[in-house]
Amino acid sequence: MTHEHFDAIVVGAGPSGNAAAYTMAQRGLKVLQIERGEYAGSKNVQGAILYSDALERIIPDFREEAPLERHVIEQRIWMMDDSGHTGMHHRSDDYNEQKPNRYTIIRAQFDKWFNRCVREIGVTVLCETTVTGLIADEHRRIIGVQTDRDGDGIFADVVVLAEGVNGLIGQRSGLRKELRPEDVALAVKEMHFLPQDVIDARFNLRGEEGVVIEAMGTVTDGMIGTAFLYTNRESISVGVGCLVSEFAKSGEATPHGILDRFKAHPSVRALLEGAEIKEYAAHLIPEGGYRAVPDLVGDGWIVVGDAGHFVNAVHREGSNLAMTTGRIAGETIANVLGSCLACTRDNLQAYVTQLQETFVMKDMKKYKNVPRMLEHGGHNIMDIYPRLLNRSAQTWFRVDGRDKKSKESEILRSARQARGLTGLLGDAFRLARAWR
Amino acid sequence: MQIFVCIKQVPDSGQIRVHPVTNTIMRQGVPTIINPYDLFGLEQALRLRDRFGGEVTVMTMGPPMAVDSLRKALTFGADRGVLLTDRVFAGSDTLATSYALSYLIRKAGETWGAPDIVFCGKQTIDGDTAQVGPGIARRLGLSQLTYVSGIDDMDLTDRQILVRRRGDHGVQVLRSRLPVMVTMMEGSNEIRRGTQADALRAARAEIVQWNAATVGISDTSLCGLRGSPTVVKKVFAPTARDEKAEMISTEGISPSGMAEALVDQIFSRQPGLRDDLFRQAAGH
Ligand SMILES: Cc1cc2nc3c(=O)[nH]c(=O)nc-3n(C[C@H](O)[C@H](O)[C@H](O)COP(=O)(O)OP(=O)(O)OC[C@H]3O[C@@H](n4cnc5c(N)ncnc54)[C@H](O)[C@@H]3O)c2cc1C
Ligand SMILES: Cc1cc2nc3c(=O)[nH]c(=O)nc-3n(C[C@H](O)[C@H](O)[C@H](O)COP(=O)(O)OP(=O)(O)OC[C@H]3O[C@@H](n4cnc5c(N)ncnc54)[C@H](O)[C@@H]3O)c2cc1C
C-alpha cells in the first residue's frame, strides 16, 4: 500500500492551525489538519475577545457568517482593593462602526465556524484524532506524523505545529524545551448565563454592544495575575489567571479560590447576580514573552500560535497573534513549495524574517522585559499600589472638613510609607524600562 | 449483505439550558450528537458486516447540518451516509418521520440493494417515543425485533436471524426471517474507534443528499407539520421540591456504620415505622 502524501499537515485546529490550513489550501496546497478534540473548539476555553484585523486578512467578510457575540464599545480597567476599585473607563459611540474592531466571541462556536471554512476551502480535517509523534527520516528531517488511530504514519512535506501552549509534540520530538512555570499562567474561566435584556441594563448597553473589564489588584492575593469579565449576548465570561510559578510559591491559593473571590468582590457581585453558571474551564496561557519563544522553524517543521509562545500578556492578545503567525507560516510554505523548493530550515526562515516586520515580533520585543520586571516587582503592582490608589482616591473624594492641601500631603505620605521613596522611584524606572 | 442504520442527530442533553426567565429550552449553540442509542445499532451493524461482508449505510432525515452526524458515523467505519433533507419535513412527529424514512429506505434499497437488516435505536433522547423504528417496520413489511440485546446467529442462505430480546420477564430467544428491523438495547456493545483510514475516508466522503422528490414522495400533506397529528399542549418546567435530600457523610465510616446512620435517619423521620416493623417481625 502506498502511503498517502500531503503537502502539509497541521497539528491542531485552534486559531493558529485554522489560519495556517486555510491560507495554504487557498493557495492550492493539499492539506491535512488533525485535531484531538471532538470538533474544533471543543477543547478551547469559552468566551474571548476576537480582534478583527488579524481575521480580516484571512477571511475579509467574516462578519457575515462568523458567530460573534457583541462588539466592544467600552473598556474598563480596574485596580482593585478589598472593598472597591479605582479605574479607567473608555467608551465611545465611534465603536458602533460598520466594521467593528473587537468582538466578544464564544470560542467553542467560533473555532467550529472557522474550521468549517477551512473544510470548505478544501482541507481534509480529522477530528478526535491525536498526533502522538513526529516521523523523522535519517537526516532528522520531519516527514510526517503518527496518530493514536490504528494505521501507518501520514506523510507530508512539512508539519505545522499549531498544538497550543503545551507544545508536547514539539517537546517530545526534541524540537523545544519543556515549559517553565514562570512562563505560563493558569487561567480559569466560567460562563454565567443571564437574559440579554438584563445584561444590557446592567452594563448600559444597546443591541449588540459589549463591555470588557480587566482588573488587577488584591483579588490575586499579591500573586502576579489578572481578572477579567466580558459580556456576551446572553452570558458573561469571568475568569482569572496567575502564573503557575506563583501558585507553586503560594502553596495555598487555588485558581478557583481566586475566581470565587473575584466573583464575590463588591464591585463584581452585583454584575453577576442571579446568573446561572454553566461552563467552567481551565487553560494555560504562555506569558513568558519574547525570551520564551522557542525555535520556530526546522527541517520539515514550523511552529505557530501559542505553541510558539506568541501571546502579548500586557494587552491580553493571543488569538490575533495566533492567526497572524498561522497565516504567515501558511504563506511561507506556499511560497517555498510553489517555487519547487524543499521545506528546509533555511527556506522556512522567511517566516521568521517576515514576522519581524509585523506587530507580532515588534510587540513581543517591546514587552520583553515585562516578565522579569514582574518577577521582581510583581507583588507591589498587584497588591501595594492598588491599595494605595484606592486609599488615595478615598482620601481625595471624601468631604470631611479637611483642606485639600493636607489631603495631598497625606496621599504623598502614605505612598512613601508604603514603598519608600527609592522603592517608588525604582518601580517607576523598571516599569518605564519594561514598557519602552 | 446490505445493512441500513437509521441515526438521529439530537441536542446533547447534557448541555441543554433552560431559559431562566421563559422556561423554554435554549437550543442555540447546544452541540449535537448522534442519538446514543443509535450507536449500539451501528456497532452491531459493523460487526455483522465484518463477519458476513457487505455494506453498512447510515441514514438520517433532518436539517442540512445533520451531515455532521453522518460523517461522524463514517468515522466509526460505516461505508456511506445518506441525508434526506427538505423543508417539507420540518416539524415532523413520529408518524411523519417514519413515513419519510420508509421512502428513504426504499430509495436507498433501489440504489444499493434492498436491506437485509434495518437498525434503529431503542428510542431517542429528545423525543423518547420509541415509535419510529416500529413505524418503519410496519410500512416496509419488515419483521420487527425490538429491545434486542444480542444477535446470536444469522444465515444468509436460509435468510434467518437468531436474536436475544429483553422481554418483561426475562430473555426471549427469537428466530425470524430476513429482512428485519432491529432496535438494539443499550449496553449490548460499545462503539468502536475507527481506524486512521476510516477517519481519512470519512473526512473526504461525499454525503448523499436527497429531498422529498428524489425519494419519490409526491404527497407532501403526509410530511412535516401537515402530516403530524401530534400537538404539543403545554411545555413546562417541573417546580423544584422544597424538601432537600439529606446527605450522610461517608468519610471514615464503615459500611455497617453507614447503614446504621441511614436506618436511624429513616426511623427519626417515620417514627411509627420501627414499631410496625417489630410488630410484623414478631407476627411471623
Ligand atoms: C482564559 C483565557 C482567556 C483568553 N482570552 C483571550 C482573549 O480574550 N483574546 C485573545 O486574543 N486571546 C485570548 N487568550 C489566548 C488565546 O486563547 C490563545 O492565544 C489562542 O487560542 C492560541 O491559538 P492556537 O491555535 O495557537 O492554540 P489553541 O487555541 O490552544 O489550539 C490548539 C489546538 O491543538 C489541539 N491539539 C493539541 N495537541 C494536539 C495533538 N497532539 N494532536 C491533535 N491536536 C492537538 C488542541 O486540542 C487545540 O484545539 C486567552 C487564553 C485563555 C487561557
Ligand atoms: C409530544 C411530542 C410533541 C412533539 N412535537 C414536535 C413538534 O412540534 N415539532 C417537531 O419538530 N418535533 C416534535 N416532536 C419530536 C418528534 O416527534 C420526534 O423527534 C420525531 O418524530 C422522532 O421521534 P423520536 O425522537 O421519539 O424517535 P424514536 O421513535 O424514539 O426513535 C427511534 C429510532 O428511530 C430512528 N429515528 C428517529 N428519528 C429519526 C430521523 N429523523 N432520522 C433517522 N432515524 C430516526 C433512530 O434510529 C431512533 O433511535 C414531538 C415529540 C413528542 C413526543
PDB file of N, CA and C in Angstrom, chain B residues 229-272:
ATOM      1  N   PRO B 229     -50.108  14.545  13.310  1.00  0.00           N
ATOM      2  CA  PRO B 229     -51.276  14.779  14.162  1.00  0.00           C
ATOM      3  C   PRO B 229     -50.920  15.136  15.606  1.00  0.00           C
ATOM      4  N   THR B 230     -49.691  14.881  16.028  1.00  0.00           N
ATOM      5  CA  THR B 230     -49.314  15.196  17.411  1.00  0.00           C
ATOM      6  C   THR B 230     -49.341  16.701  17.638  1.00  0.00           C
ATOM      7  N   VAL B 231     -49.990  17.125  18.711  1.00  0.00           N
ATOM      8  CA  VAL B 231     -49.911  18.545  19.051  1.00  0.00           C
ATOM      9  C   VAL B 231     -49.338  18.706  20.452  1.00  0.00           C
ATOM     10  N   VAL B 232     -48.509  19.695  20.616  1.00  0.00           N
ATOM     11  CA  VAL B 232     -47.942  19.972  21.937  1.00  0.00           C
ATOM     12  C   VAL B 232     -48.934  20.847  22.675  1.00  0.00           C
ATOM     13  N   LYS B 233     -49.400  20.335  23.808  1.00  0.00           N
ATOM     14  CA  LYS B 233     -50.425  21.076  24.538  1.00  0.00           C
ATOM     15  C   LYS B 233     -49.792  22.123  25.431  1.00  0.00           C
ATOM     16  N   LYS B 234     -48.683  21.764  26.046  1.00  0.00           N
ATOM     17  CA  LYS B 234     -48.114  22.661  27.044  1.00  0.00           C
ATOM     18  C   LYS B 234     -46.667  22.256  27.287  1.00  0.00           C
ATOM     19  N   VAL B 235     -45.806  23.220  27.471  1.00  0.00           N
ATOM     20  CA  VAL B 235     -44.430  22.937  27.866  1.00  0.00           C
ATOM     21  C   VAL B 235     -44.208  23.583  29.218  1.00  0.00           C
ATOM     22  N   PHE B 236     -43.707  22.828  30.158  1.00  0.00           N
ATOM     23  CA  PHE B 236     -43.470  23.443  31.471  1.00  0.00           C
ATOM     24  C   PHE B 236     -42.253  22.810  32.125  1.00  0.00           C
ATOM     25  N   ALA B 237     -41.641  23.568  33.027  1.00  0.00           N
ATOM     26  CA  ALA B 237     -40.538  23.037  33.817  1.00  0.00           C
ATOM     27  C   ALA B 237     -41.116  22.602  35.149  1.00  0.00           C
ATOM     28  N   PRO B 238     -40.853  21.365  35.568  1.00  0.00           N
ATOM     29  CA  PRO B 238     -41.392  20.925  36.852  1.00  0.00           C
ATOM     30  C   PRO B 238     -40.858  21.819  37.969  1.00  0.00           C
ATOM     31  N   THR B 239     -41.727  22.156  38.909  1.00  0.00           N
ATOM     32  CA  THR B 239     -41.261  23.004  40.006  1.00  0.00           C
ATOM     33  C   THR B 239     -40.374  22.193  40.947  1.00  0.00           C
ATOM     34  N   ALA B 240     -39.344  22.841  41.416  1.00  0.00           N
ATOM     35  CA  ALA B 240     -38.418  22.153  42.315  1.00  0.00           C
ATOM     36  C   ALA B 240     -39.112  21.868  43.635  1.00  0.00           C
ATOM     37  N   ARG B 241     -38.788  20.695  44.210  1.00  0.00           N
ATOM     38  CA  ARG B 241     -39.399  20.377  45.505  1.00  0.00           C
ATOM     39  C   ARG B 241     -38.696  21.143  46.609  1.00  0.00           C
ATOM     40  N   ASP B 242     -39.461  21.556  47.616  1.00  0.00           N
ATOM     41  CA  ASP B 242     -38.867  22.302  48.714  1.00  0.00           C
ATOM     42  C   ASP B 242     -37.923  21.426  49.521  1.00  0.00           C
ATOM     43  N   GLU B 243     -38.345  20.166  49.678  1.00  0.00           N
ATOM     44  CA  GLU B 243     -37.586  19.256  50.511  1.00  0.00           C
ATOM     45  C   GLU B 243     -36.237  18.964  49.853  1.00  0.00           C
ATOM     46  N   LYS B 244     -35.185  19.121  50.605  1.00  0.00           N
ATOM     47  CA  LYS B 244     -33.858  18.831  50.075  1.00  0.00           C
ATOM     48  C   LYS B 244     -33.423  17.446  50.550  1.00  0.00           C
ATOM     49  N   ALA B 245     -32.622  16.787  49.709  1.00  0.00           N
ATOM     50  CA  ALA B 245     -32.099  15.491  50.105  1.00  0.00           C
ATOM     51  C   ALA B 245     -31.134  15.685  51.276  1.00  0.00           C
ATOM     52  N   GLU B 246     -31.149  14.750  52.232  1.00  0.00           N
ATOM     53  CA  GLU B 246     -30.183  14.837  53.314  1.00  0.00           C
ATOM     54  C   GLU B 246     -29.012  13.954  52.977  1.00  0.00           C
ATOM     55  N   MET B 247     -27.834  14.443  53.262  1.00  0.00           N
ATOM     56  CA  MET B 247     -26.632  13.683  52.942  1.00  0.00           C
ATOM     57  C   MET B 247     -26.082  13.055  54.218  1.00  0.00           C
ATOM     58  N   ILE B 248     -25.634  11.836  54.109  1.00  0.00           N
ATOM     59  CA  ILE B 248     -24.953  11.213  55.239  1.00  0.00           C
ATOM     60  C   ILE B 248     -23.486  11.114  54.869  1.00  0.00           C
ATOM     61  N   SER B 249     -22.639  11.671  55.672  1.00  0.00           N
ATOM     62  CA  SER B 249     -21.215  11.654  55.355  1.00  0.00           C
ATOM     63  C   SER B 249     -20.686  10.223  55.424  1.00  0.00           C
ATOM     64  N   THR B 250     -19.862   9.868  54.452  1.00  0.00           N
ATOM     65  CA  THR B 250     -19.340   8.509  54.423  1.00  0.00           C
ATOM     66  C   THR B 250     -17.887   8.465  54.839  1.00  0.00           C
ATOM     67  N   GLU B 251     -17.346   9.626  55.086  1.00  0.00           N
ATOM     68  CA  GLU B 251     -15.911   9.669  55.358  1.00  0.00           C
ATOM     69  C   GLU B 251     -15.582   9.006  56.692  1.00  0.00           C
ATOM     70  N   GLY B 252     -14.666   8.072  56.653  1.00  0.00           N
ATOM     71  CA  GLY B 252     -14.203   7.403  57.868  1.00  0.00           C
ATOM     72  C   GLY B 252     -15.271   6.572  58.566  1.00  0.00           C
ATOM     73  N   ILE B 253     -16.329   6.217  57.824  1.00  0.00           N
ATOM     74  CA  ILE B 253     -17.380   5.415  58.452  1.00  0.00           C
ATOM     75  C   ILE B 253     -17.444   4.064  57.759  1.00  0.00           C
ATOM     76  N   SER B 254     -17.587   3.002  58.546  1.00  0.00           N
ATOM     77  CA  SER B 254     -17.636   1.659  57.959  1.00  0.00           C
ATOM     78  C   SER B 254     -18.995   1.465  57.278  1.00  0.00           C
ATOM     79  N   PRO B 255     -19.060   0.494  56.370  1.00  0.00           N
ATOM     80  CA  PRO B 255     -20.345   0.246  55.696  1.00  0.00           C
ATOM     81  C   PRO B 255     -21.487  -0.001  56.688  1.00  0.00           C
ATOM     82  N   SER B 256     -21.213  -0.757  57.753  1.00  0.00           N
ATOM     83  CA  SER B 256     -22.310  -1.028  58.686  1.00  0.00           C
ATOM     84  C   SER B 256     -22.694   0.250  59.432  1.00  0.00           C
ATOM     85  N   GLY B 257     -21.679   1.079  59.702  1.00  0.00           N
ATOM     86  CA  GLY B 257     -21.946   2.372  60.329  1.00  0.00           C
ATOM     87  C   GLY B 257     -22.851   3.220  59.452  1.00  0.00           C
ATOM     88  N   MET B 258     -22.563   3.196  58.139  1.00  0.00           N
ATOM     89  CA  MET B 258     -23.395   3.964  57.211  1.00  0.00           C
ATOM     90  C   MET B 258     -24.821   3.449  57.206  1.00  0.00           C
ATOM     91  N   ALA B 259     -24.944   2.129  57.186  1.00  0.00           N
ATOM     92  CA  ALA B 259     -26.277   1.530  57.173  1.00  0.00           C
ATOM     93  C   ALA B 259     -27.038   1.940  58.422  1.00  0.00           C
ATOM     94  N   GLU B 260     -26.344   1.898  59.572  1.00  0.00           N
ATOM     95  CA  GLU B 260     -26.994   2.295  60.816  1.00  0.00           C
ATOM     96  C   GLU B 260     -27.462   3.748  60.775  1.00  0.00           C
ATOM     97  N   ALA B 261     -26.563   4.601  60.287  1.00  0.00           N
ATOM     98  CA  ALA B 261     -26.912   6.023  60.197  1.00  0.00           C
ATOM     99  C   ALA B 261     -28.138   6.211  59.323  1.00  0.00           C
ATOM    100  N   LEU B 262     -28.180   5.449  58.235  1.00  0.00           N
ATOM    101  CA  LEU B 262     -29.301   5.548  57.313  1.00  0.00           C
ATOM    102  C   LEU B 262     -30.603   5.106  57.988  1.00  0.00           C
ATOM    103  N   VAL B 263     -30.522   3.956  58.697  1.00  0.00           N
ATOM    104  CA  VAL B 263     -31.712   3.426  59.358  1.00  0.00           C
ATOM    105  C   VAL B 263     -32.193   4.406  60.438  1.00  0.00           C
ATOM    106  N   ASP B 264     -31.235   4.928  61.203  1.00  0.00           N
ATOM    107  CA  ASP B 264     -31.591   5.922  62.230  1.00  0.00           C
ATOM    108  C   ASP B 264     -32.330   7.094  61.612  1.00  0.00           C
ATOM    109  N   GLN B 265     -31.783   7.546  60.525  1.00  0.00           N
ATOM    110  CA  GLN B 265     -32.339   8.692  59.814  1.00  0.00           C
ATOM    111  C   GLN B 265     -33.787   8.406  59.388  1.00  0.00           C
ATOM    112  N   ILE B 266     -34.000   7.196  58.853  1.00  0.00           N
ATOM    113  CA  ILE B 266     -35.348   6.837  58.390  1.00  0.00           C
ATOM    114  C   ILE B 266     -36.324   6.756  59.565  1.00  0.00           C
ATOM    115  N   PHE B 267     -35.847   6.104  60.643  1.00  0.00           N
ATOM    116  CA  PHE B 267     -36.739   5.952  61.801  1.00  0.00           C
ATOM    117  C   PHE B 267     -37.061   7.293  62.440  1.00  0.00           C
ATOM    118  N   SER B 268     -36.089   8.212  62.401  1.00  0.00           N
ATOM    119  CA  SER B 268     -36.374   9.508  63.016  1.00  0.00           C
ATOM    120  C   SER B 268     -37.411  10.272  62.194  1.00  0.00           C
ATOM    121  N   ARG B 269     -37.430  10.011  60.869  1.00  0.00           N
ATOM    122  CA  ARG B 269     -38.412  10.673  60.011  1.00  0.00           C
ATOM    123  C   ARG B 269     -39.788  10.002  60.100  1.00  0.00           C
ATOM    124  N   GLN B 270     -39.764   8.680  60.259  1.00  0.00           N
ATOM    125  CA  GLN B 270     -41.004   7.901  60.273  1.00  0.00           C
ATOM    126  C   GLN B 270     -41.098   7.196  61.620  1.00  0.00           C
ATOM    127  N   PRO B 271     -41.501   7.900  62.637  1.00  0.00           N
ATOM    128  CA  PRO B 271     -41.449   7.335  63.997  1.00  0.00           C
ATOM    129  C   PRO B 271     -42.227   6.024  64.111  1.00  0.00           C
ATOM    130  N   GLY B 272     -43.349   5.877  63.392  1.00  0.00           N
ATOM    131  CA  GLY B 272     -44.153   4.679  63.550  1.00  0.00           C
ATOM    132  C   GLY B 272     -43.550   3.445  62.912  1.00  0.00           C
TER     133      GLY B 272
END
